[in-house]
Short mmCIF file of C-alpha atoms in Angstrom, two decimals:
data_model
loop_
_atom_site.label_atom_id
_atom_site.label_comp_id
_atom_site.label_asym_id
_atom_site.label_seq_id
_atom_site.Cartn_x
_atom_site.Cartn_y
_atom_site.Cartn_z
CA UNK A 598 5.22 18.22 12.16
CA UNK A 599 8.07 19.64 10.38
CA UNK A 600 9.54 22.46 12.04
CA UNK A 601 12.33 23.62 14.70
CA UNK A 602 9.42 24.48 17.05
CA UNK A 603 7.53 21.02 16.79
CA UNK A 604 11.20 19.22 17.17
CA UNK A 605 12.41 21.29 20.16
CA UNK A 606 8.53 21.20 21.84
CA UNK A 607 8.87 17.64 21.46
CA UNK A 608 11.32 17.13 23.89
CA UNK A 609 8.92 17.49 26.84
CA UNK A 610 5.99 19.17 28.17
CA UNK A 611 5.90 22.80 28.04
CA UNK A 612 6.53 24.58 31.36
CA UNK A 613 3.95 26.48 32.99
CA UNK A 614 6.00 29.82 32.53
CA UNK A 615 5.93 29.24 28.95
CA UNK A 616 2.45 28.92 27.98
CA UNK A 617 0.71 32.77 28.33
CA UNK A 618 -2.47 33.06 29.37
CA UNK A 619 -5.54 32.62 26.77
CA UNK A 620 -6.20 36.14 24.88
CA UNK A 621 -10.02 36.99 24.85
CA UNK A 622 -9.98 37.68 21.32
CA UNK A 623 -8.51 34.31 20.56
CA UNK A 624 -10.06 31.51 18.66
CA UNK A 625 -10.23 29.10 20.96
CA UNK A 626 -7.62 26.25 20.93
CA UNK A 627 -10.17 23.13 19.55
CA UNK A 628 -11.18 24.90 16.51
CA UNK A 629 -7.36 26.15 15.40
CA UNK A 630 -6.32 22.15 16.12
CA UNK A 631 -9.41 20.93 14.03
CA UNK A 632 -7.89 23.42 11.66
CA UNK A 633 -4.81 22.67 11.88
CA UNK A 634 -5.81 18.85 11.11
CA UNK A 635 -7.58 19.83 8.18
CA UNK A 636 -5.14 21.96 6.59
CA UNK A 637 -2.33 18.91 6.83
CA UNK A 638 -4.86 16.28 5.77
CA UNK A 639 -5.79 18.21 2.40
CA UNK A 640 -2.11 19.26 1.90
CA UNK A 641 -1.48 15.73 0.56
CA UNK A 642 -4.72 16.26 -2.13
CA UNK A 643 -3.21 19.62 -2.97
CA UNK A 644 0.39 17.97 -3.94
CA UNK A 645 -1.47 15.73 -6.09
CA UNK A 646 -2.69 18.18 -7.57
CA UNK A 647 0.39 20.35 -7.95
CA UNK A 648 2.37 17.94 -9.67
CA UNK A 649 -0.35 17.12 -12.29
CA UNK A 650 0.60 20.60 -13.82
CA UNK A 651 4.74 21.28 -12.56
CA UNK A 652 7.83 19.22 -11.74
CA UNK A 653 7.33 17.79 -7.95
CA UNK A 654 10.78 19.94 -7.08
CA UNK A 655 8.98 22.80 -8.87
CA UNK A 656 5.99 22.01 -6.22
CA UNK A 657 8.31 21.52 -3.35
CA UNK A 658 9.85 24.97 -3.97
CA UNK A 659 6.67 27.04 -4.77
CA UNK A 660 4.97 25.55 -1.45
CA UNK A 661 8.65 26.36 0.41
CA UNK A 662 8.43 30.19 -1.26
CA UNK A 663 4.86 30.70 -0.09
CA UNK A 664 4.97 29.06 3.30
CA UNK A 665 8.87 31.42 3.95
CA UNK A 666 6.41 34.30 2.81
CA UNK A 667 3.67 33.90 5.17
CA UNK A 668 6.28 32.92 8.36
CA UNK A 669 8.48 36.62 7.05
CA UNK A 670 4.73 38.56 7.70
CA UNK A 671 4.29 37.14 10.95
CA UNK A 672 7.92 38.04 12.29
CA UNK A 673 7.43 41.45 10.79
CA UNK A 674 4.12 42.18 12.52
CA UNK A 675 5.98 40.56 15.87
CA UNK A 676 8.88 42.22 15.14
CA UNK A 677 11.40 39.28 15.29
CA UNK A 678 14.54 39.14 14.13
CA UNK A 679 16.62 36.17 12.43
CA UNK A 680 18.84 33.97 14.08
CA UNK A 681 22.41 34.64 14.85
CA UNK A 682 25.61 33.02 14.40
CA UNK A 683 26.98 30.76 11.97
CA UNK A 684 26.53 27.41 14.07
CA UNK A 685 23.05 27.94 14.26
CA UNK A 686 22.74 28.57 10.96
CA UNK A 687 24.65 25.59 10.36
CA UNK A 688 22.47 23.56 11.79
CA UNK A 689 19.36 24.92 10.61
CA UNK A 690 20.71 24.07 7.54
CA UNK A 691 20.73 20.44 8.13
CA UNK A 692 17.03 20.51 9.56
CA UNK A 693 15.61 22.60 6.87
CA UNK A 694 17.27 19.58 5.07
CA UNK A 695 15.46 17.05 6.70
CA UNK A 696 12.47 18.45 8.18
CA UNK A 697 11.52 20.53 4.65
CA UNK A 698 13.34 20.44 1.80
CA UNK A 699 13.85 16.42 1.62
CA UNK A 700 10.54 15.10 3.00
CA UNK A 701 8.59 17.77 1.05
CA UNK A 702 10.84 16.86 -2.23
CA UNK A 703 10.10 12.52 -1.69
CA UNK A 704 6.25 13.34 -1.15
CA UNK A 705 5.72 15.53 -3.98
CA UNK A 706 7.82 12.45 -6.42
CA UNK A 707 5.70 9.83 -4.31
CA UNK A 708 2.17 11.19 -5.59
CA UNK A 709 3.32 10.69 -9.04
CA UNK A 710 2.79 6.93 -8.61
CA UNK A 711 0.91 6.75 -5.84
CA UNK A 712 -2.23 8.16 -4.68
CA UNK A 713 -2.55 10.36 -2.19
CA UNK A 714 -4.80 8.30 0.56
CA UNK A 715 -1.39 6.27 0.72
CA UNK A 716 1.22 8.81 1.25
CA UNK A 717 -1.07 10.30 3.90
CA UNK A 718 -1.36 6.72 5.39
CA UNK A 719 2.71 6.60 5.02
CA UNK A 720 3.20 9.97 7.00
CA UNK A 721 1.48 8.50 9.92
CA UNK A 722 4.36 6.38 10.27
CA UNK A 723 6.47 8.88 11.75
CA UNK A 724 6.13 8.21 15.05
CA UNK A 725 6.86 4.87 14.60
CA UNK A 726 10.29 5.57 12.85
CA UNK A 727 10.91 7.73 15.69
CA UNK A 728 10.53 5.51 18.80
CA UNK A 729 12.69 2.82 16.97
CA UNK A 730 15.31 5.68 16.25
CA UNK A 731 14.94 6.89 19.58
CA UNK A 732 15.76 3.71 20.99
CA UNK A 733 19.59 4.03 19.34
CA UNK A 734 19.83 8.02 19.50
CA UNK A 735 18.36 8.87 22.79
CA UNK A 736 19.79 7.28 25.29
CA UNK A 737 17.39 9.26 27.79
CA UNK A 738 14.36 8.25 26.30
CA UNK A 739 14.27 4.49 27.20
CA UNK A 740 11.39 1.93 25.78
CA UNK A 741 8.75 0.56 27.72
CA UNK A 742 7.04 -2.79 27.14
CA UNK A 743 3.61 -0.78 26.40
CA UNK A 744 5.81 1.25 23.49
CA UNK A 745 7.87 -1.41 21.85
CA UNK A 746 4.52 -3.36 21.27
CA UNK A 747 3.05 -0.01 19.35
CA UNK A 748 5.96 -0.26 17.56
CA UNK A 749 5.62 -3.72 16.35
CA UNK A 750 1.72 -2.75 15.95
CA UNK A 751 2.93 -0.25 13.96
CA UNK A 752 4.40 -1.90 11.38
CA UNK A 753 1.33 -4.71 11.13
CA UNK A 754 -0.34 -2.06 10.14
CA UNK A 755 2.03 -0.85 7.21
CA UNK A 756 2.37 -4.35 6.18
CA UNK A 757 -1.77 -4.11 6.01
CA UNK A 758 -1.65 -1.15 4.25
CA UNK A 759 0.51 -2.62 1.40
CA UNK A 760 -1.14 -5.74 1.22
CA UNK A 761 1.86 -7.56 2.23
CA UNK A 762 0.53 -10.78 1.89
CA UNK A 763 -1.08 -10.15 -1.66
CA UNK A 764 2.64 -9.85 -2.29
CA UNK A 765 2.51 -6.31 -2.63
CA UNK A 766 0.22 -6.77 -6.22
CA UNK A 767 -0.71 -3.82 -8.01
CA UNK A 768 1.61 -1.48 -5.70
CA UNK A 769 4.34 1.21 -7.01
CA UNK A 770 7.11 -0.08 -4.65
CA UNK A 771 9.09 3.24 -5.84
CA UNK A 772 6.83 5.97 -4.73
CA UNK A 773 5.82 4.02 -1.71
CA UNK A 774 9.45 3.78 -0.05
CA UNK A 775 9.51 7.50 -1.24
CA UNK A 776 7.05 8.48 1.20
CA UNK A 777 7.66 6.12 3.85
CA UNK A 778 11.29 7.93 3.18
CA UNK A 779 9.92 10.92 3.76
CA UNK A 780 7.86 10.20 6.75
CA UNK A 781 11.36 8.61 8.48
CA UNK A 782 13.47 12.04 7.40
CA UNK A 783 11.09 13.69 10.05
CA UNK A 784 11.93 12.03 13.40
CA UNK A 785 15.96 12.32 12.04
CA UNK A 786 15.52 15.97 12.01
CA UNK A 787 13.67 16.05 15.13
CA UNK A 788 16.69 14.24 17.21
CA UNK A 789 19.03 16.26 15.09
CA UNK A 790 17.66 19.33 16.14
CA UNK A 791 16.76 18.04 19.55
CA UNK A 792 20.81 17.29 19.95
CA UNK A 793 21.79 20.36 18.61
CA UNK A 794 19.46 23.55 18.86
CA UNK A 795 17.60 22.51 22.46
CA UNK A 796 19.50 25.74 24.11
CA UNK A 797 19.38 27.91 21.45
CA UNK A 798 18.64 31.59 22.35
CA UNK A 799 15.99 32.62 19.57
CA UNK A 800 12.29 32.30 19.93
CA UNK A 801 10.72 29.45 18.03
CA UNK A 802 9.57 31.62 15.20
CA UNK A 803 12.76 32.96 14.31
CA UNK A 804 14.40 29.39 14.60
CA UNK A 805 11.17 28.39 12.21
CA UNK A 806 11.29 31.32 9.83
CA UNK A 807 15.27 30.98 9.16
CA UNK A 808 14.67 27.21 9.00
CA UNK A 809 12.46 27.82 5.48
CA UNK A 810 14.14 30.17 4.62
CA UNK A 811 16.98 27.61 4.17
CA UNK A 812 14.97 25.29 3.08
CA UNK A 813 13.75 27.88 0.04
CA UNK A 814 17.19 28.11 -1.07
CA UNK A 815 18.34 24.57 -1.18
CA UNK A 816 15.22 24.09 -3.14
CA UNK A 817 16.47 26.95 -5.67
CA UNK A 818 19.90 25.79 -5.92
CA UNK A 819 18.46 22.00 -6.91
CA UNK A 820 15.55 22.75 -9.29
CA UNK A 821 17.02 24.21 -12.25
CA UNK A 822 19.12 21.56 -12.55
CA UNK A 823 16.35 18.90 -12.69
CA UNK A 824 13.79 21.08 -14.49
CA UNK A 825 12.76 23.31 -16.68
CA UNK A 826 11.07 26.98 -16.88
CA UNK A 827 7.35 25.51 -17.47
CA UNK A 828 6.00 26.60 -21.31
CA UNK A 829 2.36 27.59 -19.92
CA UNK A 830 1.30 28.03 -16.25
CA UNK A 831 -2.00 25.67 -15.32
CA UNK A 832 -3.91 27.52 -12.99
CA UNK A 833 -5.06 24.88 -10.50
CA UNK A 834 -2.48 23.07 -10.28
CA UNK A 835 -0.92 26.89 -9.60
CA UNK A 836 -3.62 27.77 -6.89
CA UNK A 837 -2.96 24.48 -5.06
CA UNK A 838 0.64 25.39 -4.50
CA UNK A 839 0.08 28.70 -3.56
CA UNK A 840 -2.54 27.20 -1.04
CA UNK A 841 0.09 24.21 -0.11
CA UNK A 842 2.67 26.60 0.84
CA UNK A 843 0.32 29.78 2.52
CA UNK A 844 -1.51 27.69 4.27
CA UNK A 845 0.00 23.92 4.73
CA UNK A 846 3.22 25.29 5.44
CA UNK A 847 2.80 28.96 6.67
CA UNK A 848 -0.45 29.05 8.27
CA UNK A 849 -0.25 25.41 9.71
CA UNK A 850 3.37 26.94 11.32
CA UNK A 851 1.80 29.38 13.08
CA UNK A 852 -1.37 27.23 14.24
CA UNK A 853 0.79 24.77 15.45
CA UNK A 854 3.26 27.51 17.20
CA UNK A 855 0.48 28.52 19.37
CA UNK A 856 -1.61 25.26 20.19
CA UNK A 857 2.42 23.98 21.23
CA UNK A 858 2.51 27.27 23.55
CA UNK A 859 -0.67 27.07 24.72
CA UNK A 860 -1.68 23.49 25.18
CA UNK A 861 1.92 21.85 25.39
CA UNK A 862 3.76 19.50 22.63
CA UNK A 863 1.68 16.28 23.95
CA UNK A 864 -1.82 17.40 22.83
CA UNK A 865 -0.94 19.65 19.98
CA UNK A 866 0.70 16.20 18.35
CA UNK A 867 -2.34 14.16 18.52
CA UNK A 868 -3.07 16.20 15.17
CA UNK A 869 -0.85 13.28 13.88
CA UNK A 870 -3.56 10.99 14.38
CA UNK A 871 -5.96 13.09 12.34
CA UNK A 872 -4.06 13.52 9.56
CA UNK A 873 -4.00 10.22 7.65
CA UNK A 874 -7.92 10.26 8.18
CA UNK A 875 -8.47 13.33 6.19
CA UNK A 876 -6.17 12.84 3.72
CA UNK A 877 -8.06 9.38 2.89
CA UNK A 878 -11.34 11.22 3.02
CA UNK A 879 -10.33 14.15 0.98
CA UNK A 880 -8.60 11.49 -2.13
CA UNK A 881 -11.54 9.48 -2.36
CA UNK A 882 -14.19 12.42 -2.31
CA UNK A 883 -12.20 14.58 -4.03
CA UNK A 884 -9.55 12.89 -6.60
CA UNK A 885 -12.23 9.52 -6.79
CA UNK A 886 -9.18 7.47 -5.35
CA UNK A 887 -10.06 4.01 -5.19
CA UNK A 888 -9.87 2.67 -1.43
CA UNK A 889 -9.46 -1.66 -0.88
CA UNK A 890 -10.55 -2.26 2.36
CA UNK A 891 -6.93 -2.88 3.77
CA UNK A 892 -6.05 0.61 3.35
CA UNK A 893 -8.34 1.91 6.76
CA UNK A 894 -7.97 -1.00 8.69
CA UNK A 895 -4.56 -0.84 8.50
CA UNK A 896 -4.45 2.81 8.90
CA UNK A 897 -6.62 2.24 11.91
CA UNK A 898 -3.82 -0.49 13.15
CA UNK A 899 -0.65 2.32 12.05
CA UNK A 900 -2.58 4.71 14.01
CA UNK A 901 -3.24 2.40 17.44
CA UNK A 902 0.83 1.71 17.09
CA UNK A 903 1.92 5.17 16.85
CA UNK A 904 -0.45 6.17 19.66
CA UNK A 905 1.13 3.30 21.91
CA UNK A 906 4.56 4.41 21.50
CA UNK A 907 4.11 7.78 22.84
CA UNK A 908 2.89 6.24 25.99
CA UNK A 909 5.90 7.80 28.74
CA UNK A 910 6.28 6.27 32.39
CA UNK A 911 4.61 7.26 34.73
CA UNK A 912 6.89 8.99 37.25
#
C-alpha cells in the first residue's frame, strides 16, 4: 500500500460511521480485493517489462503520470477539490517522497538485476520493517510476544529467500537491498504521515490525488537529469507503463479506497499477503523466471512473519 489513505486507514479500524452502506450496483467487495491482488502482483511483471525498453526513472514517472491521471478523473466525476494549505502540502510532499516517488524509483532500478519473483518476495517485507520501526516511532503501538516472534520469523524467511547460507551465490546484492529499500521506505511514510496528516480535513482522495500529483513532479524535476529523450518508443514496454500506472497505481487507488471504507484497514491489508504469490506466479509463467526451491518456502516463512506481527491485543 502506498498511499495517504492506506497510511492514515492504518492507524485503526474504521468506525462504523465511516463505512456507507453497500450500493446495489456495486461489485461486491471479494471480487474488487481479488482484483485488487492481481493488479499489484502483475505490477512487478509489468516493471520488468517497462524497463527492458526505457530508463527505470523514465518508468517510475510514466506509471506516476498515468496513475495522477486516472486519480484527477475520479475527483472530477466526485467533484473533489485539492488540498489546502501549505503545511499539508508540505507534508504530502515528503510522503509522495516516500510512499511513491522513492519506492517506485528503487523497484523499477531493482528489476534491472533482479527478477521480478524476488522484488515481489522483497515487498512482502513491509510489514516486517514496520513493526520493528514501530517499536522506536510509536510509542502507542507496543509489541507483544506473539509479534516480535513474526518479526524474527520474518527475517528467517528473507534470509531463506537469499540463500543466506549458500552465502548469498549467484545473487545481485545491489538490486536486492534496492528493493528491500524500497519495501522499508513504505512503513517510514506510513508513520510519517500517520504523525503528521491523521487530522487533516480533506477526504482521502484528495489527500491521495495531491499526494501523486507531487510525486509526478519530483519525478519530472529528477529524470532529465539522469536520462535521456528515448530515440524510438518500444511499444510493449510502452503499453506496460501505461497499464502500470492506469491501473497499478490509479485503479488499484481507488479499489483499495473503497474495500478500506467498506471493509476497514485490517481486511483490505491482507491483499499484502497475496501479492508476493502472484508476482512469483506471473515471472515464472510469464517472463520464464527461474524459481530454486528456497524462493516459496521462504516466501511462505516472510509471509507467516508478517501475518504474526499484525496480531493486536486483545482488549
Amino acid at each position: 500500500m502506498t498511499t495517504v489513505t492506506a497510511s492514515r486507514d492504518a492507524a485503526g479500524p474504521a468506525s462504523a460511521s465511516s463505512v456507507p452502506p453497500r450500493s446495489r450496483g456495486r461489485l461486491d467487495w471479494r471480487l474488487r480485493f481479488a482484483a485488487l491482488s492481481l493488479i499489484w502482483g502483475f505490477s512487478f511483471l509489468l516493471i520488468k517489462v517497462g524497463t527492458d525498453g526505457y530508463a527505470p526513472f523514465q518508468v517510475t514517472l510514466g506509471r506516476l503520470v498515468f496513475g495522477t491521471a486516472v486519480l484527477a478523473a475520479a475527483m472530477a466525476v466526485k467533484r473533489e477539490r485539492l488540498p489546502r494549505g501549505a503545511r499539508t502540502w508540505g507534508h504530502l510532499a515528503v510522503a509522495a517522497f516516500l510512499l511513491n516517488a522513492l519506492p517506485f524509483s528503487l523497484f523499477a532500478y531493482s528489476e534491472l538485476t533482479i527478477p521480478s519473483t524476488l522484488a515481489g518476495i522483497c515487498n512482502a517485507t513491509s510489514p516486517l520493517w514496520g513493526m520493528a520501526l514501530s517499536m522506536v516511532a510509536l510509542s502507542e503501538d507496543r509489541p507483544t510476544r506473539v509479534r516480535v516472534a513474526g518479526l524474527g520469523i520474518g527475517f528467517i524467511g528473507v534470509l531463506t529467500v537469499l540463500g543466506a547460507w549458500q552465502g548469498f551465490h549467484g545473487l545481485d546484492a545491489t538490486g536486492t537491498a534496492m528493493a528491500l529499500l524500497a519495501s522499508l521506505s513504505y512503513p517510514i511514510g506510513w508513520i510519517y504521515v500517520r504523525r503528521t496528516l491523521a487530522g487533516a480535513g480533506e477526504s482521502h482522495l484528495s489527500l491521495t490525488g495531491a499526494q501523486l500529483l507531487l510525486a509526478t513532479v519530483q519525478l519530472a524535476v529528477v529524470t532529465p537529469l539522469f536520462t535521456s529523450v528515448p530515440t524510438s518508443f518500444s511499444l510493449v514496454p510502452l503499453l506496460a507503463i501505461v497499464a502500470l500506472g492506469a491501473l497499478g497505481t490509479g485503479l488499484a487507488v481507488l479499489l483499495q479506497y473503497g474495500l478500506v471504507a467498506e471493509v476497514g484497514p485490517t481486511t483490505a491489508q491482507m491483499v499484502t499477503y497475496f501479492i508476493p504469490v502472484i508476482a512469483t506466479a506471473a515471472g515464472v509463467a510469464v517472463l520464464g523466471e527461474s524459481l530454486a526451491w528456497s524462493t516459496p518456502v521462504g516466501a511462505v516463512i516472510v509471509l507467516a512473519g508478517a501475518a504474526l506481527t499484525q496480531v493486536r491485543r486483545s482488549a
